[in-house]
Coordinates of N, CA, C and O in Angstrom, one line a residue:
X1 N -49.7 88.2 -77.0 CA -48.3 88.5 -76.4 C -47.9 89.8 -75.6 O -48.1 90.0 -74.7
X2 N -46.8 90.3 -76.5 CA -46.5 91.6 -76.0 C -46.9 92.7 -76.9 O -47.1 92.4 -78.2
X3 N -47.2 93.7 -76.9 CA -47.5 94.9 -77.4 C -46.1 95.4 -77.5 O -45.6 96.3 -76.8
X4 N -45.4 95.4 -78.7 CA -43.9 95.8 -78.9 C -44.1 97.4 -79.3 O -44.7 97.7 -80.1
X5 N -43.0 98.2 -78.9 CA -43.4 99.3 -79.2 C -42.8 99.5 -80.6 O -41.8 99.0 -81.0
X6 N -43.2 100.5 -81.6 CA -43.2 100.7 -82.6 C -42.0 101.6 -83.3 O -42.2 102.4 -83.7
X7 N -40.7 101.2 -82.8 CA -39.7 102.0 -83.2 C -38.7 101.2 -84.1 O -37.5 101.7 -84.5
X8 N -39.3 100.2 -84.8 CA -38.5 99.4 -86.1 C -38.7 100.3 -87.3 O -39.8 100.9 -87.6
X9 N -38.0 100.1 -88.2 CA -38.1 100.7 -89.6 C -38.2 99.2 -90.2 O -37.3 98.5 -90.8
X10 N -39.2 99.4 -90.8 CA -39.6 98.3 -91.7 C -38.8 98.0 -93.2 O -38.5 96.9 -93.7
X11 N -38.0 99.3 -93.4 CA -37.1 99.1 -94.6 C -35.8 98.3 -94.0 O -35.2 97.6 -95.2
X12 N -35.6 98.0 -93.1 CA -34.0 97.8 -92.6 C -34.6 96.3 -91.7 O -33.5 95.6 -91.7
X13 N -35.9 96.0 -91.5 CA -36.0 94.9 -90.9 C -35.2 94.6 -89.1 O -35.0 93.9 -88.8
X14 N -35.1 95.9 -89.0 CA -34.5 95.7 -87.4 C -35.7 95.6 -86.6 O -37.0 96.0 -86.6
X15 N -35.1 94.6 -85.7 CA -36.1 94.4 -84.8 C -36.6 95.9 -83.6 O -35.9 96.6 -83.3
X16 N -38.2 95.4 -83.2 CA -38.4 96.6 -82.6 C -37.7 96.7 -80.9 O -37.3 95.4 -80.1
X17 N -38.0 97.5 -80.1 CA -37.0 98.0 -79.3 C -38.0 97.8 -78.3 O -39.5 98.2 -78.0
X18 N -37.9 96.6 -76.8 CA -39.0 96.3 -76.1 C -38.8 97.3 -75.0 O -37.5 97.7 -74.4
X19 N -39.8 97.9 -74.3 CA -39.8 98.3 -73.1 C -39.4 97.9 -72.2 O -39.3 96.6 -72.0
X20 N -39.0 98.5 -71.0 CA -38.7 97.5 -69.8 C -40.1 96.7 -69.1 O -39.6 95.2 -68.9
X21 N -40.8 97.1 -69.3 CA -42.5 96.2 -69.0 C -42.4 94.9 -69.8 O -42.5 93.8 -69.5
X22 N -42.3 95.1 -71.3 CA -42.2 94.0 -72.1 C -41.1 93.0 -72.0 O -41.3 92.0 -72.0
X23 N -39.7 93.5 -71.6 CA -38.6 92.5 -71.6 C -38.9 91.8 -70.0 O -38.7 90.6 -70.0
X24 N -39.6 92.7 -69.1 CA -40.1 91.7 -68.0 C -40.4 90.9 -68.1 O -40.6 89.5 -67.8
X25 N -41.4 90.7 -69.0 CA -42.6 89.9 -69.2 C -42.0 88.9 -69.9 O -42.4 87.5 -69.6
X26 N -41.1 88.9 -71.1 CA -40.6 87.8 -71.9 C -39.5 87.1 -70.7 O -39.5 86.1 -70.8
X27 N -38.9 87.8 -70.3 CA -37.9 87.2 -69.1 C -38.3 86.3 -68.4 O -38.1 85.2 -67.6
X28 N -39.8 86.9 -67.8 CA -40.4 86.0 -66.7 C -40.9 84.8 -67.3 O -40.7 83.7 -66.6
X29 N -41.5 84.6 -68.3 CA -41.8 83.3 -68.9 C -40.7 82.4 -69.1 O -40.8 81.4 -69.2
X30 N -39.2 83.0 -69.7 CA -38.3 81.9 -69.4 C -37.7 81.8 -68.5 O -37.4 80.5 -68.2
X31 N -37.7 82.5 -67.3 CA -37.6 82.0 -65.7 C -38.7 81.1 -65.6 O -38.3 79.9 -64.9
X32 N -39.9 80.9 -65.8 CA -40.7 80.0 -65.4 C -40.4 78.5 -66.2 O -40.7 77.8 -65.7
X33 N -40.2 78.8 -67.9 CA -39.9 77.9 -68.3 C -38.7 77.0 -67.9 O -38.9 75.8 -67.8
X34 N -37.8 77.6 -67.6 CA -36.5 77.1 -67.0 C -36.3 76.2 -65.9 O -36.3 75.1 -65.8
X35 N -37.4 76.9 -65.0 CA -37.8 76.0 -63.5 C -38.6 74.7 -64.1 O -38.1 73.8 -63.3
X36 N -39.5 74.9 -64.2 CA -40.5 73.5 -65.1 C -39.4 72.5 -65.6 O -39.7 71.5 -65.6
X37 N -38.7 73.1 -66.8 CA -38.1 72.2 -67.3 C -37.4 71.4 -66.7 O -36.7 70.2 -66.5
X38 N -36.3 72.0 -66.0 CA -35.1 71.5 -64.9 C -36.2 70.2 -64.0 O -35.8 69.5 -64.0
X39 N -37.3 70.7 -63.3 CA -37.9 70.0 -62.5 C -38.6 68.6 -63.4 O -38.1 67.6 -62.5
X40 N -38.7 68.9 -64.3 CA -39.1 68.0 -65.2 C -38.2 66.8 -65.6 O -38.2 65.6 -65.7
X41 N -37.0 67.4 -65.9 CA -35.9 66.7 -66.0 C -35.5 65.7 -65.1 O -35.1 64.5 -65.1
X42 N -35.5 66.2 -64.0 CA -35.3 65.5 -62.4 C -36.0 64.7 -62.6 O -36.1 63.4 -61.4
X43 N -37.8 64.7 -62.9 CA -38.6 63.6 -62.8 C -38.7 62.6 -63.7 O -39.2 61.8 -63.8
X44 N -37.7 62.7 -64.6 CA -37.4 61.6 -65.6 C -38.4 61.8 -66.7 O -39.0 60.9 -67.2
X45 N -38.9 63.0 -66.8 CA -39.9 63.4 -68.1 C -41.6 63.1 -67.2 O -42.3 63.0 -68.1
X46 N -41.5 62.9 -66.0 CA -42.9 62.5 -65.3 C -44.0 63.2 -65.7 O -45.7 62.9 -66.3
X47 N -44.0 64.8 -66.0 CA -44.9 65.3 -66.4 C -44.5 66.2 -67.6 O -44.8 67.1 -68.2
X48 N -44.1 65.7 -68.4 CA -43.5 65.8 -69.7 C -44.5 66.6 -70.7 O -44.4 67.9 -71.7
X49 N -45.6 66.1 -71.0 CA -46.8 66.7 -71.5 C -46.9 68.2 -71.2 O -47.8 68.7 -72.0
X50 N -47.4 68.3 -70.0 CA -47.9 69.7 -69.3 C -47.1 70.6 -69.8 O -47.1 71.5 -69.9
X51 N -45.5 70.3 -69.6 CA -44.6 71.3 -69.6 C -44.2 71.7 -71.3 O -44.3 72.8 -71.7
X52 N -44.3 70.3 -72.2 CA -44.5 70.7 -73.6 C -45.4 71.5 -74.0 O -45.3 72.5 -74.9
X53 N -47.0 71.6 -73.5 CA -48.0 72.1 -73.7 C -47.9 73.5 -73.4 O -48.5 74.2 -74.4
X54 N -47.2 73.8 -72.4 CA -47.3 74.9 -71.9 C -45.9 75.7 -72.9 O -46.6 76.8 -72.6
X55 N -45.2 75.3 -72.9 CA -43.9 75.9 -73.4 C -43.7 75.8 -74.9 O -42.7 76.2 -75.2
X56 N -43.8 74.5 -75.3 CA -43.4 74.3 -76.8 C -44.2 74.2 -77.7 O -45.3 73.9 -77.5
X57 N -44.3 75.1 -78.9 CA -44.8 74.6 -80.4 C -44.9 73.2 -80.3 O -43.9 72.4 -80.1
X58 N -46.1 72.5 -80.8 CA -46.5 71.2 -81.2 C -44.7 70.6 -82.1 O -44.3 69.6 -81.9
X59 N -44.6 71.5 -83.3 CA -43.6 70.7 -84.0 C -42.5 71.6 -83.8 O -41.1 71.5 -84.8
X60 N -41.8 72.0 -82.4 CA -40.5 72.1 -81.8 C -39.4 71.4 -82.5 O -40.0 70.3 -82.1
X61 N -38.5 71.9 -82.8 CA -37.4 70.9 -82.9 C -36.0 71.6 -82.0 O -35.5 72.8 -81.7
X62 N -35.6 70.5 -81.2 CA -34.4 70.7 -80.2 C -33.2 70.4 -80.5 O -33.2 69.1 -81.1
X63 N -32.4 71.3 -80.9 CA -30.8 70.5 -81.5 C -29.9 70.3 -80.2 O -29.5 71.2 -79.8
X64 N -29.1 69.2 -80.3 CA -28.4 69.2 -79.1 C -27.1 69.2 -79.5 O -26.9 69.8 -80.7
X65 N -26.6 69.2 -78.3 CA -24.8 69.9 -79.0 C -24.0 69.4 -79.8 O -23.2 69.2 -81.0
X66 N -24.4 67.6 -80.0 CA -23.9 67.1 -81.2 C -24.7 67.2 -82.5 O -24.0 66.9 -83.7
X67 N -25.7 68.0 -82.4 CA -26.2 68.5 -83.8 C -27.2 67.7 -84.3 O -27.8 68.0 -85.2
X68 N -27.7 66.9 -83.6 CA -28.8 65.9 -83.6 C -30.1 66.7 -83.4 O -30.5 67.1 -82.3
X69 N -31.0 66.5 -84.2 CA -32.3 67.1 -84.0 C -33.7 66.2 -83.5 O -33.3 65.1 -83.7
X70 N -33.7 66.7 -82.2 CA -34.9 66.0 -82.0 C -36.3 66.6 -81.5 O -36.4 67.7 -81.6
X71 N -37.4 66.0 -82.2 CA -38.8 66.2 -82.3 C -39.2 66.1 -80.7 O -38.8 65.1 -80.3
X72 N -40.6 65.9 -80.2 CA -41.0 65.9 -79.2 C -40.9 64.2 -78.8 O -40.5 64.2 -77.6
X73 N -41.4 63.7 -79.4 CA -41.3 62.2 -79.1 C -39.9 61.8 -78.5 O -39.6 61.1 -77.7
X74 N -39.0 62.4 -79.6 CA -37.4 61.7 -79.3 C -36.9 62.3 -78.1 O -36.1 61.8 -77.2
X75 N -37.6 63.6 -77.9 CA -37.1 64.2 -76.8 C -37.4 63.7 -75.4 O -36.8 63.6 -74.7
X76 N -38.8 63.3 -75.4 CA -39.1 62.3 -74.4 C -38.4 61.3 -74.0 O -38.3 60.8 -72.8
X77 N -38.4 60.6 -75.1 CA -37.5 59.1 -74.6 C -35.9 59.4 -74.5 O -35.8 58.9 -73.4
X78 N -35.4 60.5 -74.8 CA -34.1 60.9 -74.2 C -34.0 61.0 -72.8 O -33.2 60.5 -72.1
X79 N -34.8 62.1 -72.5 CA -35.1 62.6 -70.9 C -35.4 61.4 -69.7 O -35.1 61.5 -69.0
X80 N -36.4 60.1 -70.5 CA -37.1 59.5 -69.5 C -36.0 58.3 -69.8 O -36.4 57.5 -69.3
X81 N -34.9 58.0 -70.5 CA -34.0 56.7 -70.6 C -33.4 56.5 -69.4 O -32.8 58.0 -68.6
X82 N -32.9 55.6 -69.3 CA -31.7 55.4 -68.3 C -30.7 56.0 -69.0 O -29.5 55.8 -68.3
X83 N -30.1 56.2 -70.0 CA -28.9 57.2 -70.6 C -28.5 58.4 -69.6 O -27.7 58.5 -69.8
X84 N -29.6 59.2 -69.2 CA -29.6 60.6 -68.8 C -29.7 60.7 -67.8 O -31.2 59.9 -67.2
X85 N -29.3 60.9 -66.6 CA -29.4 61.4 -65.2 C -28.9 62.7 -65.0 O -27.7 63.1 -64.9
X86 N -29.9 63.6 -64.3 CA -30.0 65.1 -63.5 C -29.2 64.7 -62.1 O -29.4 64.2 -61.5
X87 N -28.4 65.7 -61.9 CA -27.7 65.5 -60.5 C -27.5 66.7 -60.4 O -27.5 67.5 -61.1
X88 N -27.2 66.9 -59.0 CA -26.9 68.5 -58.4 C -28.0 69.2 -58.4 O -27.9 70.5 -59.2
X89 N -28.9 69.3 -58.1 CA -30.1 69.9 -58.3 C -30.2 71.7 -58.2 O -30.5 72.5 -59.0
X90 N -29.2 72.0 -56.9 CA -29.0 73.1 -56.4 C -27.9 73.9 -57.5 O -28.0 75.2 -57.4
X91 N -27.5 73.0 -58.3 CA -26.3 73.4 -59.3 C -27.0 74.3 -60.4 O -26.8 75.0 -61.2
X92 N -27.8 73.8 -60.6 CA -28.9 73.8 -61.9 C -29.2 75.4 -62.1 O -30.0 75.8 -60.9
X93 N -28.7 76.2 -63.0 CA -29.5 77.3 -62.7 C -29.4 78.1 -64.2 O -28.5 78.0 -64.8
X94 N -30.0 79.2 -64.3 CA -30.0 80.2 -65.4 C -29.2 81.2 -64.8 O -29.3 82.0 -64.1
X95 N -28.4 81.0 -65.5 CA -27.0 82.0 -65.6 C -27.7 83.5 -65.6 O -27.2 84.5 -65.1
X96 N -28.0 83.5 -66.7 CA -28.0 84.7 -67.9 C -28.9 84.7 -68.8 O -28.8 83.7 -69.5
X97 N -30.1 85.7 -69.0 CA -30.5 85.6 -70.0 C -29.8 86.9 -70.8 O -29.7 88.2 -70.3
X98 N -28.9 86.4 -72.1 CA -27.8 87.1 -72.8 C -28.5 88.1 -73.8 O -28.0 89.2 -73.8
X99 N -29.3 87.7 -74.6 CA -30.1 88.7 -75.3 C -31.5 88.4 -75.8 O -31.9 87.1 -75.3
X100 N -32.3 89.0 -76.0 CA -34.0 89.3 -76.3 C -34.1 90.0 -77.5 O -34.0 91.2 -77.2
X101 N -34.4 89.5 -78.6 CA -35.0 90.7 -79.7 C -36.2 90.2 -80.4 O -36.7 89.2 -80.5
X102 N -37.3 90.6 -79.9 CA -38.7 90.7 -80.6 C -38.9 91.2 -82.1 O -38.1 92.5 -81.8
X103 N -39.4 90.4 -82.9 CA -39.8 91.1 -84.0 C -41.2 90.5 -84.6 O -41.8 90.1 -83.5
X104 N -41.1 90.9 -86.0 CA -42.5 90.3 -86.5 C -43.7 91.1 -85.7 O -45.1 90.1 -85.3
X105 N -43.6 92.2 -85.7 CA -44.7 93.0 -85.2 C -45.0 92.3 -83.5 O -46.4 92.0 -83.0
X106 N -44.4 91.9 -82.9 CA -44.0 91.4 -81.6 C -45.1 89.6 -81.4 O -45.1 89.5 -80.1
X107 N -44.8 89.4 -82.5 CA -45.3 87.8 -82.4 C -44.0 86.5 -82.7 O -44.4 85.7 -82.4
X108 N -42.8 87.2 -82.2 CA -41.7 86.1 -82.9 C -41.0 86.8 -81.8 O -40.4 88.0 -81.8
X109 N -39.8 85.8 -81.2 CA -38.5 86.4 -80.6 C -37.5 85.6 -80.5 O -37.4 84.5 -80.8
X110 N -36.3 86.1 -80.5 CA -35.0 85.2 -80.5 C -34.4 85.8 -79.1 O -34.4 86.8 -78.9
X111 N -33.9 84.7 -78.5 CA -33.6 84.7 -77.2 C -32.1 83.6 -77.0 O -32.0 82.7 -77.6
X112 N -31.3 84.4 -76.3 CA -29.8 83.4 -76.1 C -29.8 83.6 -74.8 O -30.2 84.7 -73.8
X113 N -29.8 82.6 -74.0 CA -29.2 82.6 -72.5 C -28.2 81.6 -72.2 O -27.4 80.4 -73.1
X114 N -27.6 81.6 -70.9 CA -26.6 80.6 -70.4 C -27.0 79.8 -69.2 O -27.9 80.5 -68.7
X115 N -26.7 78.8 -69.3 CA -27.4 77.9 -67.7 C -26.1 76.9 -67.6 O -25.2 76.6 -68.4
X116 N -26.2 76.5 -66.0 CA -25.3 75.8 -65.6 C -26.0 74.4 -65.5 O -27.1 74.5 -65.1
X117 N -25.5 73.0 -66.0 CA -26.4 72.0 -66.2 C -25.6 70.8 -65.7 O -24.2 70.8 -66.2
X118 N -26.0 70.1 -65.0 CA -25.1 69.0 -64.4 C -25.9 67.4 -64.8 O -26.9 67.4 -64.0
X119 N -25.4 66.6 -64.8 CA -25.9 65.6 -65.8 C -25.1 64.4 -66.4 O -23.9 64.5 -66.5
X120 N -25.4 63.1 -66.0 CA -24.3 62.0 -66.4 C -25.1 61.3 -68.0 O -26.3 61.6 -67.9
X121 N -24.4 61.5 -69.0 CA -24.9 60.7 -70.1 C -24.3 59.7 -70.3 O -23.1 59.8 -70.8
X122 N -24.8 58.7 -70.8 CA -24.3 56.8 -70.9 C -22.9 57.0 -69.9 O -22.0 56.6 -70.0
X123 N -23.1 57.2 -68.5 CA -22.3 57.4 -67.5 C -21.0 58.1 -67.5 O -20.2 57.8 -66.5
X124 N -21.1 59.4 -68.5 CA -20.0 60.1 -68.7 C -20.8 61.0 -67.9 O -21.6 61.8 -68.2
X125 N -20.0 62.0 -66.8 CA -20.6 62.9 -66.1 C -20.1 64.1 -67.2 O -19.5 64.6 -67.6
X126 N -21.2 65.3 -66.9 CA -21.2 66.1 -67.8 C -21.7 67.4 -67.1 O -23.0 67.6 -66.0
X127 N -21.0 68.3 -66.3 CA -20.8 69.6 -65.7 C -20.8 70.7 -66.5 O -19.6 71.0 -66.5
X128 N -21.6 71.1 -67.4 CA -21.4 72.4 -68.3 C -22.0 73.7 -67.8 O -23.0 73.8 -67.3
X129 N -21.9 74.6 -68.7 CA -22.2 75.8 -68.7 C -22.3 75.8 -70.2 O -21.2 75.9 -71.1
X130 N -23.6 76.0 -70.5 CA -24.4 76.0 -72.1 C -24.3 77.2 -72.4 O -25.2 77.8 -71.4
X131 N -24.4 77.6 -73.5 CA -25.2 78.6 -74.3 C -26.5 78.0 -74.8 O -26.1 77.1 -76.0
X132 N -27.5 78.4 -75.0 CA -28.9 78.3 -75.7 C -29.5 78.9 -76.4 O -29.4 80.3 -75.9
X133 N -29.8 79.1 -77.7 CA -30.9 79.8 -78.1 C -32.0 79.4 -78.6 O -32.1 78.1 -79.0
X134 N -33.2 80.1 -78.3 CA -34.6 79.7 -78.5 C -35.1 81.0 -79.5 O -34.8 82.0 -79.3
X135 N -36.2 80.4 -80.4 CA -36.8 81.0 -81.2 C -38.1 80.9 -80.5 O -38.7 79.7 -80.2
X136 N -39.1 82.0 -80.1 CA -40.1 81.8 -79.4 C -41.3 82.8 -80.4 O -41.2 83.3 -81.5
X137 N -42.4 81.7 -80.4 CA -43.7 82.6 -81.0 C -44.7 82.7 -80.2 O -45.1 82.0 -79.3
X138 N -45.4 84.0 -80.5 CA -46.8 84.1 -79.7 C -47.9 83.3 -80.6 O -48.2 83.3 -81.5
X139 N -48.3 82.3 -79.9 CA -49.2 81.2 -80.1 C -50.3 81.3 -79.3 O -50.3 81.2 -77.7
X140 N -51.6 81.6 -79.3 CA -52.7 81.5 -78.6 C -52.8 82.8 -77.4 O -52.7 82.4 -76.3
X141 N -51.3 83.6 -77.7 CA -51.5 84.8 -76.5 C -50.3 84.3 -76.0 O -50.4 85.1 -74.6
X142 N -49.7 83.1 -75.9 CA -48.6 82.6 -74.8 C -47.4 82.4 -75.9 O -47.4 82.2 -76.8
X143 N -46.0 82.8 -75.1 CA -44.7 82.6 -76.0 C -44.5 81.2 -75.5 O -44.5 80.8 -74.7
X144 N -44.2 80.4 -77.0 CA -44.3 79.4 -77.2 C -42.7 79.2 -77.8 O -42.4 79.6 -78.7
X145 N -42.1 78.1 -77.5 CA -40.5 77.6 -78.0 C -40.9 77.1 -79.6 O -41.1 75.9 -79.3
X146 N -40.5 77.7 -80.5 CA -40.4 76.6 -81.6 C -39.1 76.2 -82.1 O -39.0 75.1 -83.0
X147 N -38.1 76.7 -81.5 CA -36.7 76.3 -82.1 C -36.3 76.1 -80.7 O -35.8 77.5 -80.1
X148 N -35.1 74.8 -80.4 CA -34.1 75.2 -79.2 C -32.8 74.7 -79.5 O -32.9 73.4 -80.1
X149 N -31.9 75.5 -79.3 CA -30.4 75.0 -79.8 C -29.6 75.2 -78.6 O -29.2 76.0 -78.5
X150 N -28.9 73.9 -78.4 CA -28.0 74.2 -77.1 C -26.8 74.0 -77.5 O -26.3 72.8 -78.3
X151 N -25.7 74.8 -77.4 CA -24.2 74.7 -77.9 C -23.6 73.8 -76.4 O -23.9 73.2 -75.6
X152 N -22.4 73.3 -77.0 CA -21.5 72.3 -76.5 C -21.1 72.9 -75.1 O -20.7 74.1 -75.5
X153 N -21.6 72.7 -74.0 CA -20.9 72.9 -73.0 C -19.5 73.2 -72.6 O -18.6 72.2 -72.9
X154 N -19.6 74.2 -72.2 CA -17.8 74.4 -71.4 C -17.7 74.2 -69.9 O -18.8 73.9 -68.9
X155 N -16.6 74.0 -69.3 CA -16.8 73.9 -68.1 C -16.9 75.0 -67.1 O -16.8 76.1 -67.6
X156 N -18.0 74.8 -66.3 CA -18.4 75.8 -65.0 C -17.2 76.6 -64.3 O -16.4 75.7 -63.7
X157 N -17.3 77.5 -64.4 CA -15.9 78.4 -63.7 C -16.1 78.0 -62.0 O -16.9 78.1 -61.6
X158 N -14.9 77.6 -61.8 CA -14.6 77.3 -60.0 C -14.8 78.5 -59.2 O -15.3 78.4 -58.3
X159 N -14.6 79.6 -59.9 CA -14.6 80.9 -59.0 C -16.2 81.7 -58.6 O -16.4 82.2 -58.1
X160 N -17.0 80.8 -59.0 CA -18.7 81.1 -59.0 C -19.1 80.2 -57.9 O -19.0 78.9 -57.8

């Protein structure tokens, strides 16, 4: 995955500092994931396996805002069900990547990001600005998501 600058102190377990090039690589991976994930959601999970295999560890858990954990098949069932309808495709956006810390000698990373997401869940409209945390692992030379946790969304600011 990344060759991380060796500026960490093993006695304090502080994460290594990433170079600008390293930061750009993992951020690009995140941006690619986000675009493919949103597109898959709009297709009701049509290419679920391709997106999952490309971006997720097989045993990844996704934690919903309700706190309910979902594994792969439960996630597939949710996004392909009639309970969830995504809307406002142009409004779906990756607002910011707020933090990214690589550790474990460049084999793992923790990232937080902010997204705007528009969807209906069981008939209730949700226009949310949400914070998400991801744990990435370097698997087979690719960054893959081991853990995905979405916080409860807040209203999207009208000034943007």
